[in-house]
């Protein structure tokens, strides 16, 4: 049953998770019995899941500790603590401090209760950062979505590093939580067009493909197009001839031609280039990075939702998940960094770097009917 003093912003009441709620009660009960411990507990009010409990901790530190003998004989200190906390916890019953005493099995176990509270606070904090990562990656109004997303990811990484020093490692440090399967990126019309245009321009300008090792088949929203990209890069890296017919042959050898994916449709797709390959490739890897950030967020949220996940398992699993975003960001950075200028010939000026600039907006015409 919800406690009447556990108020949310909308005025409703909600109980704490059972284990942390009882740990908070047990700790505060220990401080009621031995007020001098309040100054020694390595906690702040924000660490408590229950706002009223945090207000009580602050009040216990604000009201001077009583004389131990007098404290055993009267409740003056308890009344003063309640009066101090009441403005910050309006529904706090005056009898609640006596309830806390009954909730404390052993005052000497206060450090263990404090550790439990810190562990749950870490879980909640990681969850907030993971939710923010997903929201930022999905925000289509941001002028620079990758930079904004990676800033949030870096803050999450810093938090995980900071928390890792507070919780000792132990055997079985990887989480046992079943993580949600990676959802396929949505193959929207714009994404499909970008991928088709990349395949066509890469077939037209295969030399550019040699510098695009930062793009992988897994970055594509349409698996067929990722496989076709692999066919093109395979030809290029082997030094083979690249044109629509040779790519069609590679696709046939890879088993990509089916009833829905016809040779005619594939030739039509590869014969309709617009722009330059690295422009479309950069758009694809950008989209992949933002999707990966959302996927990693889902994975971390699954860890935080599992009450059986220990703090160290949560931190280890979250750091590994976040590494997926970091590795993709490294590829995105290579895609968007200016290419180094070639060395100047003796007696001549340095030629400009060969790099595709922004492609002017083109009118997107209906693409081929090749199966997606």
C-alpha positions as semicolon CSV with decimal commas, in nm:
position;residue;x (nm);y (nm);z (nm)
1;X;0,000;0,000;0,000
2;X;0,147;0,340;-0,093
3;X;0,269;0,555;0,193
4;X;0,078;0,883;0,218
5;X;0,390;1,095;0,232
6;X;0,545;0,956;-0,089
7;X;0,419;1,227;-0,320
8;X;0,493;1,276;-0,687
9;X;0,478;1,600;-0,885
10;X;0,117;1,535;-0,983
11;X;0,012;1,487;-0,621
12;X;-0,028;1,111;-0,649
13;X;0,150;0,862;-0,424
14;X;0,374;0,580;-0,534
15;X;0,570;0,326;-0,329
16;X;0,943;0,276;-0,358
17;X;1,077;-0,052;-0,495
18;X;1,037;-0,291;-0,199
19;X;1,404;-0,362;-0,128
20;X;1,525;-0,003;-0,143
21;X;1,221;0,124;0,048
22;X;1,296;-0,105;0,340
23;X;1,668;-0,026;0,321
24;X;1,592;0,345;0,344
25;X;1,362;0,286;0,640
26;X;1,621;0,067;0,812
27;X;1,896;0,325;0,766
28;X;1,685;0,613;0,895
29;X;1,574;0,395;1,186
30;X;1,940;0,341;1,272
31;X;1,996;0,718;1,265
32;X;1,694;0,776;1,490
33;X;1,841;0,532;1,742
34;X;2,194;0,672;1,706
35;X;2,171;1,032;1,573
36;X;2,549;1,076;1,568
37;X;2,565;0,835;1,274
38;X;2,394;1,090;1,049
39;X;2,717;1,280;0,998
40;X;2,910;0,961;0,916
41;X;2,678;0,811;0,653
42;X;2,814;0,869;0,303
43;X;2,481;0,963;0,149
44;X;2,295;1,271;0,033
45;X;1,923;1,334;0,016
46;X;1,927;1,283;-0,363
47;X;2,039;0,922;-0,315
48;X;1,703;0,830;-0,164
49;X;1,427;0,705;-0,389
50;X;1,167;0,835;-0,142
51;X;1,175;1,215;-0,133
52;X;1,047;1,224;0,224
53;X;1,331;0,998;0,335
54;X;1,582;1,237;0,182
55;X;1,416;1,525;0,363
56;X;1,448;1,335;0,690
57;X;1,820;1,277;0,634
58;X;1,876;1,648;0,572
59;X;1,672;1,732;0,883
60;X;1,875;1,491;1,097
61;X;2,192;1,665;0,984
62;X;2,047;2,012;1,035
63;X;1,911;1,960;1,387
64;X;2,205;1,929;1,631
65;X;2,240;1,573;1,765
66;X;2,097;1,528;2,114
67;X;2,271;1,419;2,425
68;X;2,256;1,034;2,420
69;X;2,113;1,013;2,772
70;X;1,843;1,273;2,709
71;X;1,761;1,113;2,374
72;X;1,675;0,788;2,547
73;X;1,442;0,968;2,787
74;X;1,242;1,203;2,561
75;X;1,142;1,261;2,201
76;X;1,242;1,628;2,174
77;X;1,499;1,561;1,902
78;X;1,249;1,355;1,701
79;X;0,997;1,640;1,719
80;X;1,259;1,889;1,604
81;X;1,360;1,663;1,312
82;X;0,996;1,620;1,208
83;X;0,938;1,996;1,220
84;X;1,249;2,055;1,006
85;X;1,153;1,793;0,747
86;X;0,780;1,867;0,728
87;X;0,803;2,168;0,488
88;X;0,988;1,944;0,237
89;X;0,758;1,644;0,292
90;X;0,411;1,786;0,360
91;X;0,242;1,451;0,414
92;X;0,494;1,317;0,664
93;X;0,311;1,177;0,970
94;X;0,450;1,280;1,307
95;X;0,456;0,911;1,410
96;X;0,668;0,804;1,116
97;X;1,000;0,837;1,296
98;X;0,880;0,578;1,547
99;X;0,788;0,354;1,253
100;X;1,146;0,385;1,128
101;X;1,281;0,250;1,455
102;X;1,069;-0,062;1,417
103;X;1,196;-0,104;1,059
104;X;1,563;-0,120;1,165
105;X;1,680;-0,474;1,249
106;X;2,030;-0,368;1,359
107;X;2,162;-0,010;1,386
108;X;2,516;-0,139;1,343
109;X;2,422;-0,255;0,994
110;X;2,372;0,105;0,877
111;X;2,670;0,087;0,631
112;X;2,507;-0,209;0,454
113;X;2,177;-0,023;0,427
114;X;2,359;0,282;0,290
115;X;2,531;0,066;0,027
116;X;2,194;-0,067;-0,090
117;X;2,061;0,287;-0,123
118;X;2,365;0,397;-0,325
119;X;2,326;0,093;-0,553
120;X;1,964;0,173;-0,632
121;X;2,047;0,539;-0,687
122;X;2,313;0,432;-0,937
123;X;2,056;0,219;-1,118
124;X;1,809;0,507;-1,140
125;X;2,075;0,752;-1,256
126;X;2,199;0,521;-1,532
127;X;1,840;0,475;-1,645
128;X;1,782;0,850;-1,670
129;X;2,094;0,893;-1,883
130;X;2,000;0,599;-2,107
131;X;1,653;0,742;-2,163
132;X;1,807;1,079;-2,251
133;X;2,035;0,907;-2,503
134;X;1,739;0,750;-2,682
135;X;1,542;1,075;-2,685
136;X;1,834;1,273;-2,824
137;X;1,908;1,019;-3,098
138;X;1,542;1,024;-3,205
139;X;1,510;1,405;-3,206
140;X;1,475;1,507;-3,571
141;X;1,475;1,878;-3,486
142;X;1,841;1,892;-3,382
143;X;2,069;2,075;-3,628
144;X;2,361;1,843;-3,547
145;X;2,208;1,517;-3,422
146;X;2,525;1,309;-3,414
147;X;2,719;1,564;-3,211
148;X;2,428;1,605;-2,968
149;X;2,382;1,229;-2,935
150;X;2,751;1,165;-2,873
151;X;2,760;1,440;-2,611
152;X;2,489;1,255;-2,418
153;X;2,668;0,924;-2,476
154;X;2,992;1,071;-2,341
155;X;2,814;1,193;-2,029
156;X;2,671;0,846;-1,979
157;X;3,019;0,699;-2,024
158;X;3,164;0,941;-1,768
159;X;2,891;0,843;-1,522
160;X;2,965;0,472;-1,569
161;X;3,337;0,533;-1,515
162;X;3,264;0,732;-1,201
163;X;3,032;0,468;-1,058
164;X;3,264;0,179;-1,144
165;X;3,503;0,284;-0,867
166;X;3,227;0,264;-0,604
167;X;3,120;-0,096;-0,658
168;X;3,365;-0,382;-0,628
169;X;3,392;-0,633;-0,914
170;X;3,283;-0,989;-0,854
171;X;3,266;-1,320;-1,042
172;X;2,998;-1,324;-1,306
173;X;3,032;-0,952;-1,370
174;X;2,839;-0,964;-1,698
175;X;2,463;-0,917;-1,669
176;X;2,245;-1,223;-1,717
177;X;1,950;-1,014;-1,831
178;X;1,810;-1,118;-2,169
179;X;1,853;-0,810;-2,385
180;X;1,594;-0,713;-2,645
181;X;1,692;-0,814;-3,001
182;X;1,835;-0,533;-3,210
183;X;1,544;-0,382;-3,395
184;X;1,595;-0,329;-3,766
185;X;1,630;0,035;-3,860
186;X;1,319;0,166;-4,027
187;X;1,360;0,147;-4,404
188;X;1,185;0,475;-4,473
189;X;1,161;0,622;-4,821
190;X;1,452;0,860;-4,767
191;X;1,675;0,585;-4,627
192;X;1,594;0,352;-4,917
193;X;1,663;0,627;-5,171
194;X;2,000;0,706;-5,009
195;X;2,103;0,341;-5,020
196;X;1,994;0,293;-5,381
197;X;2,177;0,610;-5,484
198;X;2,491;0,493;-5,308
199;X;2,488;0,162;-5,494
200;X;2,441;0,336;-5,828
201;X;2,709;0,601;-5,772
202;X;2,954;0,347;-5,629
203;X;2,911;0,142;-5,946
204;X;2,972;0,456;-6,153
205;X;3,271;0,580;-5,947
206;X;3,434;0,266;-5,801
207;X;3,762;0,441;-5,717
208;X;3,583;0,635;-5,443
209;X;3,480;0,307;-5,281
210;X;3,843;0,240;-5,190
211;X;3,829;0,523;-4,935
212;X;3,494;0,423;-4,787
213;X;3,600;0,140;-4,556
214;X;3,409;0,322;-4,280
215;X;3,080;0,196;-4,429
216;X;2,973;-0,162;-4,359
217;X;2,679;-0,374;-4,480
218;X;2,525;-0,364;-4,131
219;X;2,475;0,013;-4,167
220;X;2,205;-0,034;-4,431
221;X;1,837;-0,038;-4,346
222;X;1,763;-0,281;-4,632
223;X;1,966;-0,604;-4,590
224;X;1,963;-0,667;-4,968
225;X;2,134;-0,333;-5,028
226;X;2,395;-0,409;-4,763
227;X;2,471;-0,734;-4,946
228;X;2,497;-0,549;-5,279
229;X;2,738;-0,302;-5,117
230;X;2,947;-0,601;-5,013
231;X;2,946;-0,724;-5,374
232;X;3,068;-0,385;-5,500
233;X;3,340;-0,347;-5,236
234;X;3,454;-0,704;-5,301
235;X;3,502;-0,627;-5,669
236;X;3,683;-0,302;-5,594
237;X;3,921;-0,450;-5,338
238;X;4,007;-0,739;-5,572
239;X;4,083;-0,493;-5,849
240;X;3,801;-0,625;-6,063
241;X;3,602;-0,445;-6,327
242;X;3,302;-0,262;-6,183
243;X;2,993;-0,181;-6,384
244;X;2,625;-0,277;-6,356
245;X;2,678;-0,609;-6,538
246;X;2,974;-0,722;-6,326
247;X;2,794;-0,627;-6,007
248;X;2,491;-0,824;-6,130
249;X;2,718;-1,126;-6,174
250;X;2,854;-1,085;-5,821
251;X;2,499;-1,060;-5,687
252;X;2,405;-1,378;-5,869
253;X;2,705;-1,560;-5,724
254;X;2,605;-1,438;-5,378
255;X;2,255;-1,582;-5,422
256;X;2,085;-1,243;-5,416
257;X;1,873;-1,290;-5,727
258;X;1,532;-1,420;-5,634
259;X;1,184;-1,400;-5,772
260;X;1,141;-1,057;-5,615
261;X;1,493;-0,933;-5,696
262;X;1,527;-0,953;-6,071
263;X;1,829;-0,901;-6,291
264;X;1,648;-0,627;-6,485
265;X;1,551;-0,443;-6,168
266;X;1,906;-0,461;-6,036
267;X;2,053;-0,330;-6,361
268;X;1,806;-0,041;-6,356
269;X;1,902;0,048;-6,000
270;X;2,279;0,039;-6,068
271;X;2,246;0,246;-6,387
272;X;2,084;0,552;-6,227
273;X;2,357;0,745;-6,035
274;X;2,316;1,093;-5,887
275;X;2,578;1,276;-5,680
276;X;2,884;1,105;-5,534
277;X;2,922;0,786;-5,329
278;X;3,070;0,930;-5,010
279;X;2,785;1,181;-4,978
280;X;2,525;0,905;-4,972
281;X;2,749;0,684;-4,762
282;X;2,784;0,953;-4,497
283;X;2,407;0,986;-4,477
284;X;2,377;0,609;-4,433
285;X;2,638;0,583;-4,157
286;X;2,483;0,883;-3,980
287;X;2,145;0,716;-3,980
288;X;2,305;0,392;-3,857
289;X;2,477;0,569;-3,567
290;X;2,155;0,729;-3,443
291;X;1,973;0,397;-3,470
292;X;2,254;0,222;-3,282
293;X;2,230;0,477;-3,002
294;X;1,861;0,399;-2,960
295;X;1,933;0,024;-2,964
296;X;2,204;0,061;-2,700
297;X;1,969;0,266;-2,486
298;X;1,712;-0,016;-2,500
299;X;1,978;-0,263;-2,392
300;X;2,087;-0,053;-2,094
301;X;1,727;0,006;-1,991
302;X;1,676;-0,371;-1,990
303;X;1,966;-0,401;-1,743
304;X;1,824;-0,132;-1,516
305;X;1,479;-0,292;-1,522
306;X;1,611;-0,626;-1,399
307;X;1,621;-0,619;-1,016
308;X;1,853;-0,923;-1,019
309;X;2,125;-0,724;-1,195
310;X;2,396;-0,624;-0,949
311;X;2,543;-0,273;-0,966
312;X;2,870;-0,400;-1,112
313;X;2,687;-0,612;-1,370
314;X;2,483;-0,307;-1,466
315;X;2,795;-0,096;-1,511
316;X;2,989;-0,363;-1,700
317;X;2,703;-0,442;-1,936
318;X;2,628;-0,075;-1,995
319;X;2,989;0,008;-2,075
320;X;3,009;-0,276;-2,325
321;X;2,686;-0,166;-2,488
322;X;2,806;0,193;-2,509
323;X;3,124;0,076;-2,681
324;X;2,910;-0,017;-2,983
325;X;2,811;0,346;-3,024
326;X;3,170;0,462;-2,980
327;X;3,302;0,228;-3,250
328;X;3,037;0,343;-3,497
329;X;3,110;0,705;-3,408
330;X;3,475;0,644;-3,497
331;X;3,366;0,528;-3,842
332;X;3,133;0,827;-3,877
333;X;3,422;1,056;-3,785
334;X;3,638;0,906;-4,060
335;X;3,354;0,956;-4,305
336;X;3,305;1,322;-4,220
337;X;3,668;1,429;-4,168
338;X;3,835;1,609;-4,458
339;X;4,071;1,390;-4,655
340;X;4,439;1,491;-4,621
341;X;4,573;1,683;-4,916
342;X;4,822;1,491;-5,135
343;X;5,185;1,612;-5,116
344;X;5,262;1,901;-5,346
345;X;5,479;1,838;-5,650
346;X;5,814;2,026;-5,653
347;X;5,768;2,381;-5,770
348;X;5,393;2,365;-5,768
349;X;5,125;2,467;-5,525
350;X;4,950;2,212;-5,313
351;X;4,652;2,075;-5,501
352;X;4,321;2,079;-5,324
353;X;4,214;1,769;-5,135
354;X;3,998;1,534;-5,335
355;X;3,683;1,511;-5,134
356;X;3,319;1,515;-5,227
357;X;3,158;1,835;-5,115
358;X;2,795;1,879;-5,025
359;X;2,574;1,746;-5,298
360;X;2,313;1,994;-5,416
361;X;1,960;1,895;-5,335
362;X;1,826;1,685;-5,618
363;X;1,473;1,611;-5,712
364;X;1,412;1,259;-5,596
365;X;1,244;1,073;-5,875
366;X;1,069;0,740;-5,826
367;X;1,329;0,472;-5,779
368;X;1,337;0,125;-5,921
369;X;1,084;-0,131;-5,812
370;X;1,361;-0,363;-5,688
371;X;1,247;-0,558;-5,383
372;X;1,339;-0,408;-5,048
